[in-house]
Coordinates of C-alpha atoms in Angstrom, one line a residue:
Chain G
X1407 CA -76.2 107.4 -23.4
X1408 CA -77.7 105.8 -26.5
X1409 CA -80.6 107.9 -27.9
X1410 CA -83.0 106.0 -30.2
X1411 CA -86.8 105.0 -29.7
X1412 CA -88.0 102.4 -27.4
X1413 CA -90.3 99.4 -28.0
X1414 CA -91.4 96.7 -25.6
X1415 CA -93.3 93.5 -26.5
X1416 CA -95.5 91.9 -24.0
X1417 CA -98.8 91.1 -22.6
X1418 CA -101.3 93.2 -20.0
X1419 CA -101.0 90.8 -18.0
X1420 CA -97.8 89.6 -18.0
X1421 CA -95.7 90.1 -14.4
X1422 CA -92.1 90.2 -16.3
X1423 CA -93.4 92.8 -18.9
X1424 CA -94.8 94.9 -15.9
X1425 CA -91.5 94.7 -14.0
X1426 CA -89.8 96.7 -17.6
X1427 CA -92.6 98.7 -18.1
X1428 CA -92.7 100.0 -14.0
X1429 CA -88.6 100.5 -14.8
X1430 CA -89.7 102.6 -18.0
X1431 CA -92.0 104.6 -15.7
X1432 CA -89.6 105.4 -13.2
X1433 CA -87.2 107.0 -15.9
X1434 CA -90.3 108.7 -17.6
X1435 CA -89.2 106.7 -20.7
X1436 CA -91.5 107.5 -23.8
X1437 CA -91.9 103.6 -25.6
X1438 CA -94.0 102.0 -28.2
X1439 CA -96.4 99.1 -26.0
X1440 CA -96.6 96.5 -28.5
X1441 CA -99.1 93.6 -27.3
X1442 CA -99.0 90.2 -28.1
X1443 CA -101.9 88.2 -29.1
X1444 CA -102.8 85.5 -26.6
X1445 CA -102.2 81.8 -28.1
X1446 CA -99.5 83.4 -30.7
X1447 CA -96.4 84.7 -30.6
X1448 CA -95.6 87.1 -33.6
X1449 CA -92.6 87.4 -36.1
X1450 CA -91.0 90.7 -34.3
X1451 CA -91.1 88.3 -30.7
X1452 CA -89.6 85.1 -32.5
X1453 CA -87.3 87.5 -34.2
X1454 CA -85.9 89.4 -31.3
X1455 CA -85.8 86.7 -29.0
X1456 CA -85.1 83.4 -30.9
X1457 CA -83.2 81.6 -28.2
X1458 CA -86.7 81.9 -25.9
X1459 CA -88.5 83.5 -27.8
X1460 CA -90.7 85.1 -24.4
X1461 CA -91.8 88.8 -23.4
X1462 CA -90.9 90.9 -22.8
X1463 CA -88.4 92.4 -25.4
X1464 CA -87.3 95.5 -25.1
X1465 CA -86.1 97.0 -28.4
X1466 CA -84.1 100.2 -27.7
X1467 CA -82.0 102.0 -30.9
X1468 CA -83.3 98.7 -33.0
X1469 CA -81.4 96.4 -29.9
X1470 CA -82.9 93.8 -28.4
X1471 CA -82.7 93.0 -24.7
X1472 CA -84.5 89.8 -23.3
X1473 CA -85.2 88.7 -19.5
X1474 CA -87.3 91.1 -17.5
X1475 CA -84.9 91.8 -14.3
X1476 CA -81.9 92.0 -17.2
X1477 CA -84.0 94.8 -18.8
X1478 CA -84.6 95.9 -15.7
X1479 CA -81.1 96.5 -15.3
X1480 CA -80.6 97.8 -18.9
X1481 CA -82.9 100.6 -18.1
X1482 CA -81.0 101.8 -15.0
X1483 CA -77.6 101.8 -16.7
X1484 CA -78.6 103.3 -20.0
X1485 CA -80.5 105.7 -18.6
X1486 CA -78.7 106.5 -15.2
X1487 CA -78.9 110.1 -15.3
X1488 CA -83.0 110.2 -15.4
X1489 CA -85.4 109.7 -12.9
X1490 CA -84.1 107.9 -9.5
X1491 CA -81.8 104.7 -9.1
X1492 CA -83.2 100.9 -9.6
X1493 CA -80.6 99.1 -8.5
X1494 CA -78.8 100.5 -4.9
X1495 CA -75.9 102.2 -5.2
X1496 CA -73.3 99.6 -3.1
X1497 CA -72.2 96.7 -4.5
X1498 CA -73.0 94.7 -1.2
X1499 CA -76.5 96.3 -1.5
X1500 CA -77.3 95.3 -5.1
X1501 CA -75.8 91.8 -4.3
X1502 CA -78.4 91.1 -1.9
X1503 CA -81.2 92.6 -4.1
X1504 CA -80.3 90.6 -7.1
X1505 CA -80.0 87.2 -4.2
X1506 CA -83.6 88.1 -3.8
X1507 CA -84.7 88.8 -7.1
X1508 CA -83.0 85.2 -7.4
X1509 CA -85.2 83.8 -5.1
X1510 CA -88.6 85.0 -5.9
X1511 CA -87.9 83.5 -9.3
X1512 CA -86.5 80.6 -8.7
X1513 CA -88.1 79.6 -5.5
X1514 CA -91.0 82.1 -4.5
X1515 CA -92.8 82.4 -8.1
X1516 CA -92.2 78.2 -8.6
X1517 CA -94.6 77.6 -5.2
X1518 CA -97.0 80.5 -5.8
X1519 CA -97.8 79.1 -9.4
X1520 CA -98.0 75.8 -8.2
X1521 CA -101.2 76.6 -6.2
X1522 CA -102.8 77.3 -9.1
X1523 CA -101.5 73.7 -11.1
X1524 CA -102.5 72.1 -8.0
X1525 CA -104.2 68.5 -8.6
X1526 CA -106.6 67.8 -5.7
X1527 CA -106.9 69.6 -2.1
X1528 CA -104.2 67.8 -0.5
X1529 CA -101.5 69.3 -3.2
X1530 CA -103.0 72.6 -2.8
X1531 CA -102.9 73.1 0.7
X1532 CA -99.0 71.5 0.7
X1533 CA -98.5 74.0 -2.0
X1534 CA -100.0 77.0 0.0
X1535 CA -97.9 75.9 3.0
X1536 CA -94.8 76.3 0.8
X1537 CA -95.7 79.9 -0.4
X1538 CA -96.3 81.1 3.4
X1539 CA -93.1 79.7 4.2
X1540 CA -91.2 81.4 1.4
X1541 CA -93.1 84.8 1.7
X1542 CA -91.9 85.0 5.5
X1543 CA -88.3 84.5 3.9
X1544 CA -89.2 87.8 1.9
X1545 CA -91.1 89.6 5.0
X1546 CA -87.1 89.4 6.7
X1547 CA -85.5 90.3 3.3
X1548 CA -87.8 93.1 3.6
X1549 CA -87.2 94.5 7.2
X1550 CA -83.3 94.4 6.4
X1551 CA -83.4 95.7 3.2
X1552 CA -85.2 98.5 3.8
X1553 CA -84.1 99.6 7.0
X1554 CA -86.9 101.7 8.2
X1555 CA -87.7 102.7 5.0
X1556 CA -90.6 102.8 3.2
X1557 CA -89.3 100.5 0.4
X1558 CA -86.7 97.7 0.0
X1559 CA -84.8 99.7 -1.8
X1560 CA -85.4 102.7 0.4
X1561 CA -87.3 106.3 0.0
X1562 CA -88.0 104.8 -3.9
X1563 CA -89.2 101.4 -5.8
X1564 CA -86.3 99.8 -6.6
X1565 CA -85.2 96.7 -8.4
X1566 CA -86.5 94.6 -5.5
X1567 CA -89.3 96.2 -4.9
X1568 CA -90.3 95.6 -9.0
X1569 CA -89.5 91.9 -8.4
X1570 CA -92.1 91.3 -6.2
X1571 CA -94.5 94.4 -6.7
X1572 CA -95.1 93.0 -10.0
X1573 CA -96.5 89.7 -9.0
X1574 CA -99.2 91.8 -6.5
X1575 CA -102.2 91.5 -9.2
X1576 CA -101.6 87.5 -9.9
X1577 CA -101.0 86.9 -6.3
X1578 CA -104.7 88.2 -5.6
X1579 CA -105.6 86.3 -7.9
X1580 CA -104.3 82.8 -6.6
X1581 CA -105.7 84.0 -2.9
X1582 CA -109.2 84.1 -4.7
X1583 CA -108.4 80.6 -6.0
X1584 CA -106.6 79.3 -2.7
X1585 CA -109.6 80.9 -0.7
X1586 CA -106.6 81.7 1.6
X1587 CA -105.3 84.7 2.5
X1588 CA -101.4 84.9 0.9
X1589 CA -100.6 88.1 1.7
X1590 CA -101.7 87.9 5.6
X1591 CA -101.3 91.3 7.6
X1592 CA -101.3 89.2 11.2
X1593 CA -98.2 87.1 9.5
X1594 CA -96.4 89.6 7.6
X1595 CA -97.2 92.8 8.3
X1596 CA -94.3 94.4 6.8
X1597 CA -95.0 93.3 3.2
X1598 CA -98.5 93.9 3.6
X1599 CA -98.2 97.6 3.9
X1600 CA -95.3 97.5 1.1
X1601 CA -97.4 95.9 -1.0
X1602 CA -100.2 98.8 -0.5
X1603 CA -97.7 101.6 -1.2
X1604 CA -96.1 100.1 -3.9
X1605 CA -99.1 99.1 -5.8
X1606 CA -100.4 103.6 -5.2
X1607 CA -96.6 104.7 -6.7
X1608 CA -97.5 107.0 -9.4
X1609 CA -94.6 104.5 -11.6
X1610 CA -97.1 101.3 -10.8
X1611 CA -101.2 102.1 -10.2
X1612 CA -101.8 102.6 -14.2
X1613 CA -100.3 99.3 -15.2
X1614 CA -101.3 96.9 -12.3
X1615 CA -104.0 95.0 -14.0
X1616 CA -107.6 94.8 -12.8
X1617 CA -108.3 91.3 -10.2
X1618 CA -111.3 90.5 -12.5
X1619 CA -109.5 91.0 -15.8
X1620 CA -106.7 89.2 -14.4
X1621 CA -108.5 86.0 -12.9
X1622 CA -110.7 85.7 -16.1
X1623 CA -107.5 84.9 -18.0
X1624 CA -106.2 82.8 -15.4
X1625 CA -109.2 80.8 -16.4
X1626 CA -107.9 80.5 -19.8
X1627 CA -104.1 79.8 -18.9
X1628 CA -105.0 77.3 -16.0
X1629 CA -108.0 75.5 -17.1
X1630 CA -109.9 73.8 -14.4
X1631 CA -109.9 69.9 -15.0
X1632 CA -113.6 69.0 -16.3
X1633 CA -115.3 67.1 -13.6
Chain N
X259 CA -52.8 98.7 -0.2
X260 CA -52.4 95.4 0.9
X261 CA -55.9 93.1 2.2
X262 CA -55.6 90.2 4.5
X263 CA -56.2 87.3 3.3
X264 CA -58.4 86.6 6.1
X265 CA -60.8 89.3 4.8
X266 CA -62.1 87.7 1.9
X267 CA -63.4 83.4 2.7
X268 CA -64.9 81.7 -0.2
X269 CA -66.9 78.3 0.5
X270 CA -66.6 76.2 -2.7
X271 CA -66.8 72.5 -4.0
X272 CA -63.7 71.4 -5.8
X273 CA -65.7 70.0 -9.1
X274 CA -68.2 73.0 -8.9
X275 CA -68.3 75.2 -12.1
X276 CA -70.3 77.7 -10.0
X277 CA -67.0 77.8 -7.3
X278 CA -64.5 77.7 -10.1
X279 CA -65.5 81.2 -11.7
X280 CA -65.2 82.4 -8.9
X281 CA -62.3 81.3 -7.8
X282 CA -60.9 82.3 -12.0
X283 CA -62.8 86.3 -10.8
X284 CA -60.9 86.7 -7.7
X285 CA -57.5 85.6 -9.0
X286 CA -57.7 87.6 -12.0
X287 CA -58.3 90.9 -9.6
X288 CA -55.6 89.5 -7.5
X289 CA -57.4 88.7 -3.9
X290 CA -56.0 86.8 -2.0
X291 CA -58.8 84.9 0.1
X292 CA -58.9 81.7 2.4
X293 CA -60.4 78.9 0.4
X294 CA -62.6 76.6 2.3
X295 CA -63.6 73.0 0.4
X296 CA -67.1 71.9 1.4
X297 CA -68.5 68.7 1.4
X298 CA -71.6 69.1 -0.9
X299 CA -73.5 65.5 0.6
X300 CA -73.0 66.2 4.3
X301 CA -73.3 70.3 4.2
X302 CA -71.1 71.6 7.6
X303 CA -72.6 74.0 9.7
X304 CA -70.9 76.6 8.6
X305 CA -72.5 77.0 5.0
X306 CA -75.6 76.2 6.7
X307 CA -75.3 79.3 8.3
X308 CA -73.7 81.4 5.9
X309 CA -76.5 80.0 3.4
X310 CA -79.5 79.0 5.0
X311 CA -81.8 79.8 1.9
X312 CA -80.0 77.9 -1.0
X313 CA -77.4 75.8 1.0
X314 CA -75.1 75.4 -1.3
X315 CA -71.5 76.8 -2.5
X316 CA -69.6 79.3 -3.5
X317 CA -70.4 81.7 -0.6
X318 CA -67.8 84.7 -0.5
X319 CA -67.3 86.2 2.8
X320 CA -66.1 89.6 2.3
X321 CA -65.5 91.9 5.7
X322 CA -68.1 90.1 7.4
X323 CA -70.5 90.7 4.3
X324 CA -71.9 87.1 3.0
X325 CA -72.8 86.7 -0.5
X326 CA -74.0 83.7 -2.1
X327 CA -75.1 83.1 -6.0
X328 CA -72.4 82.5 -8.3
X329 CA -73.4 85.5 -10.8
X330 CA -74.1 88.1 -7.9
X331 CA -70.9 87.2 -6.6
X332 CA -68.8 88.0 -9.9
X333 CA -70.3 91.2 -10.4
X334 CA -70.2 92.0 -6.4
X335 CA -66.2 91.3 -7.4
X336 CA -65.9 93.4 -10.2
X337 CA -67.7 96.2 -8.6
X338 CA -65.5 95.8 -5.1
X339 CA -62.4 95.3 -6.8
X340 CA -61.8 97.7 -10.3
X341 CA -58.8 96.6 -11.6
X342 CA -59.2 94.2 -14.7
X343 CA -62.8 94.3 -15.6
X344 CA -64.9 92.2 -15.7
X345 CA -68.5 93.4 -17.3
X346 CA -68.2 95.6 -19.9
X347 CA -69.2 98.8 -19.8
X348 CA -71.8 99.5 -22.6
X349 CA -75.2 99.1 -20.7
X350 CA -76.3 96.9 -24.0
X351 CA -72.9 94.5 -23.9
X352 CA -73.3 94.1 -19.9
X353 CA -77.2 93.2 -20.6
X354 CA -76.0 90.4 -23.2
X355 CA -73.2 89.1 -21.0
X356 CA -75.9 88.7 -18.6
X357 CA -78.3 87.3 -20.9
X358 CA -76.0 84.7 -22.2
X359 CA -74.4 83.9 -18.6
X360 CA -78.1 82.9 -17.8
X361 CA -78.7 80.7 -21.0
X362 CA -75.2 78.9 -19.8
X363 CA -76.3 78.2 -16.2
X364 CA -80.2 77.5 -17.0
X365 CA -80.3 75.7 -20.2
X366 CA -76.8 74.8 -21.6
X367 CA -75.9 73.3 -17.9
X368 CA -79.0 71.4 -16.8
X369 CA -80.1 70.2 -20.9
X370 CA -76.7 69.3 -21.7
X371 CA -76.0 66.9 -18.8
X372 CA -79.1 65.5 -17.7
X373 CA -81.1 64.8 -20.8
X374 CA -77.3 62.9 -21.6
X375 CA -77.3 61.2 -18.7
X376 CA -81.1 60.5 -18.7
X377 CA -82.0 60.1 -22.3
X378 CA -85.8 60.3 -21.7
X379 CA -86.0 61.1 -25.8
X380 CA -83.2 58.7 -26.9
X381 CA -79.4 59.5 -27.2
X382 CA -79.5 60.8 -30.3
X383 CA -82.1 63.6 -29.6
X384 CA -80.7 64.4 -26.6
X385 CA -77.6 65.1 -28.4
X386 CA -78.8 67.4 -30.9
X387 CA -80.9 69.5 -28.8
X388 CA -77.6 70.0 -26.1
X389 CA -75.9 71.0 -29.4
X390 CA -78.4 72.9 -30.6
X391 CA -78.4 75.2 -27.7
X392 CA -74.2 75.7 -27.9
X393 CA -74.7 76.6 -31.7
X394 CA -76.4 80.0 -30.2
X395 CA -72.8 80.7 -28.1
X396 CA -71.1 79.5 -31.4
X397 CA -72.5 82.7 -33.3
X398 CA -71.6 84.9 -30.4
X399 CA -68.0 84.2 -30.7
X400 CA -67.5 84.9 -34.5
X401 CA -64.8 86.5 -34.8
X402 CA -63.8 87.1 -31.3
X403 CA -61.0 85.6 -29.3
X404 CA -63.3 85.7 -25.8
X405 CA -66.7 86.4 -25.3
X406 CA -65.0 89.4 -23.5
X407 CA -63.4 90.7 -26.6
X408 CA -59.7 90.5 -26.5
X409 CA -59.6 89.5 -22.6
X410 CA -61.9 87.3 -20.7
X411 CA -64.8 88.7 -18.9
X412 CA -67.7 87.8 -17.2
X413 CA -69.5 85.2 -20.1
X414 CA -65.9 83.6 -20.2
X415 CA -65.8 83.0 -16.4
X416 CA -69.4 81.5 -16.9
X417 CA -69.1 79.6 -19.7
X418 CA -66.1 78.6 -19.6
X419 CA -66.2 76.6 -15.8
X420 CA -69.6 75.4 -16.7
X421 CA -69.2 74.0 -20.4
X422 CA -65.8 72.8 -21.7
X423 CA -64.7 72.2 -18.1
X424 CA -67.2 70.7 -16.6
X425 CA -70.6 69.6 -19.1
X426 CA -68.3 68.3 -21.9
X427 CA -66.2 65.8 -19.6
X428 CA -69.4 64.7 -18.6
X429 CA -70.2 63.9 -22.0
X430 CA -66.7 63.0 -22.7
X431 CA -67.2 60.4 -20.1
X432 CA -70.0 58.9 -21.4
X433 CA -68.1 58.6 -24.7
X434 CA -69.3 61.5 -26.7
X435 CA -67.9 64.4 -28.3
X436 CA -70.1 67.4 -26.8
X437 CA -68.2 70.2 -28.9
X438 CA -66.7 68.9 -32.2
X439 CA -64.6 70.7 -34.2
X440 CA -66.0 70.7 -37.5
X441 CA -69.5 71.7 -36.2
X442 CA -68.2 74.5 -33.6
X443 CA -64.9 76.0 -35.2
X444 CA -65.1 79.2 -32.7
X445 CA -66.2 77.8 -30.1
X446 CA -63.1 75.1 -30.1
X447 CA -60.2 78.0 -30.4
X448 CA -62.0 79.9 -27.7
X449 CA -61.4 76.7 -25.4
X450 CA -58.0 76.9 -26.8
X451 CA -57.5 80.5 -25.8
X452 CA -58.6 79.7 -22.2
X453 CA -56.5 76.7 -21.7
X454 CA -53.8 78.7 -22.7
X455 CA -54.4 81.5 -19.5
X456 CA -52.6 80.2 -16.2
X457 CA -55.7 81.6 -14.3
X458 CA -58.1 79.3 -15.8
X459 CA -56.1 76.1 -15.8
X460 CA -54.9 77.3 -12.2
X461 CA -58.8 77.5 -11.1
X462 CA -60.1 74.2 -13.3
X463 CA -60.3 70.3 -11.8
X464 CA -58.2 68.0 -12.1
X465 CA -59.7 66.8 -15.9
X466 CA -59.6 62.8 -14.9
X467 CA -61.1 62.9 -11.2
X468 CA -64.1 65.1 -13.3
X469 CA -64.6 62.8 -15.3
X470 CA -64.8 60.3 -12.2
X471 CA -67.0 62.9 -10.5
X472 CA -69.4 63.8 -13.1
X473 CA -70.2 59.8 -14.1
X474 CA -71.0 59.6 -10.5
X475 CA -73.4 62.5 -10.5
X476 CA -74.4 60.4 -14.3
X477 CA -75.4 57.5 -11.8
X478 CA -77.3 59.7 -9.3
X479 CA -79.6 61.2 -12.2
X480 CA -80.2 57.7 -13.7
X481 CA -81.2 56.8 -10.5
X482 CA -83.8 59.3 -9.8

């Protein structure tokens, strides 16, 4: 195991800085929190990550790693012996939690974010469609994954779990915007009591950010078209 | 001990990069599997099935297990299968193999071929930023004679189906030169060094139908 200290650069109110910080959690990790300014991106971030130059960053024994379910992943190997597992222990297991990590990036995220760049009521309420659709997709994932089990990836948070847990405060947020309900207990009940559980795990509550706090700086990163 | 070959399926696309490494990952840990070539236009039922949620190829089938995503699939191999690695160990080399297998897929693949093909910013811009973007893969092979080291491994697999086997006869076809060798010394001997390996020339296209293939897909993002 590398020993050295542990920095991560990112934002309160980032979802892919929460997903590394919940991993640091898990593995009681001790790390320097080094928050960007909003509207800048400072020399250590364009440093350590010049080909995206994003957060978050983690910086462990002067290393950069970039790409939150990547870190994610970092954490669990280099530090395998603390805390409990991340990824599942079968190879056919953490193939279908990375597919699913796949697709709430690439597919899930996409629609959800889309309600909030929405032109118009028509797009919106196509774009809220899509993002029911998608999050019955992850209500099955959910019932086969975990199998009974209070989480996808079992007794504990996992990798999955992170994936999507992380997105919990901004998709209250766009609810609030939609005036819809996203996360619908009648629709997908499973999720809707994961998303209560994962959201009180001792590795989560402190960095999942206040709804208010949160939709005040969706203000500023989606600005509402002057009328 | 021996495994049937009907235990291990893979649903691929004869000019997909994302097929071909996977094809390169099972040869090199010696699987034998049945090989099923899928029409990518008129999708059959079966990948349908297999892979209702992205609908598209490689899907391994594995003992009845179905897998689908080109990355998860290589490391599902490595991890099933133990001879001749194929991630390295270290925790921080597996992250940047990772990393950089990303980069390939999201960035080098789509920049490189459609903003070539669709020169919204001119030819000549479109150019630089596609090489711009391989000049980061350039620094990580200083020095090295794969990605992997001294054999390939996973960011060789990646990289190499997607860029100078598939990407650059795009280009190639369209009459540029996407990796030259006085601007990407490395990155031209590490094509060298996998042309020279019979599993990667075994699991490449046929370099003139690609060509053919990938001026047709050319067309269809013109088009769009």
């Amino acid at each position: 195991m590398v020993t050295g200290d542990v920095k991560l650069i990112g934002s309160w109110a980032s979802v892919f800085v929460m997903r590394a910080r919940i991993a640091l959690n898990l593995k009681s990790i001790s790390y320097e929190f080094l928050q960007e300014t909003f509207g800048s991106k400072s020399e250590l971030l364009l440093k350590s990550n010049p080909v995206h130059k994003k957060m978050p960053v983690l910086i462990h024994a002067d290393k950069p790693v970039c790409e939150s379910n990547i870190i994610v992943q970092y954490i669990d190997e280099a530090w395998s012996s603390y805390g409990t597992s991340i990824l599942p222990s079968l190879p056919y297991d953490r193939a279908i939690a990375r597919f699913w990590a796949a697709y709430i990036d690439d597919k899930w995220f996409i629609a959800l974010r889309s309600i909030l760049t929405a032109q118009g009521e028509e797009e919106k309420k196509e774009a809220i469609a899509e993002v029911e659709e998608r999050t019955e997709h992850l209500e099955k994932a959910f019932i086969e994954c975990s199998n009974g089990k209070p989480f996808f990836n079992g007794d504990h948070i996992g990798f999955l779990d992170i994936a999507l847990g992380s997105f919990l405060g901004w998709w209250r947020v766009v609810e609030l915007d939609a005036n819809h309900k996203l996360l619908d207990e009648t629709k997908t009940p499973s999720l809707f009591k994961w998303a209560e559980r994962f959201c009180n795990d001792p590795a989560v509550k402190p960095l999942m950010p206040d709804t208010a706090n949160l939709a005040e700086f969706a203000r500023k990163l989606f600005p509402k078209p002057q009328p | 001990m021996a495994k049937k070959e009907e235990d291990v399926k893979l649903l691929g696309f004869w000019a997909s990069p994302f097929s071909g490494r996977v094809k390169m990952a099972l040869k090199l840990k010696g699987v034998s599997y049945e090989y099923l070539e899928q029409d990518i236009v008129d999708k059959s039922a079966l990948l349908l099935e297999l892979n209702p949620v992205f609908k598209k190829v490689p899907v391994l089938v594995h003992e009845g297990k179905i897998l689908a995503e080109s990355h998860l699939i290589l490391e599902y191999i490595d991890q099933t299968w133990k001879n001749n690695p194929i991630l390295p160990q270290d925790p921080y080399e597996k992250a940047m193999a990772r990393f950089w297998a990303k980069f390939v897929d999201e960035q080098v693949g789509p920049v490189c071929f459609k903003s070539v093909a669709k020169p919204d910013k001119g030819i000549e811009v479109a150019i630089e930023e596609g090489q711009e973007l391989i000049t980061f893969l350039e620094k990580e092979l200083t020095g090295k004679d794969f990605f992997g080291g001294k054999t390939i491994g996973f960011l060789d697999l990646v990289a190499g189906s997607m860029i100078p086997f598939c990407i650059a006869r795009g280009w190639e076809g369209m009459g540029i030169n996407m990796i030259p060798e006085e601007k990407f010394p490395e990155l031209n001997r590490w094509i060298k060094n996998l042309s020279d390996i019979e599993i990667v020339r075994e699991c490449i296209p046929h370099r003139e139908k690609q060509i053919e293939h990938m001026m047709k897909v050319a067309e269809r993002i013109k088009l769009a």
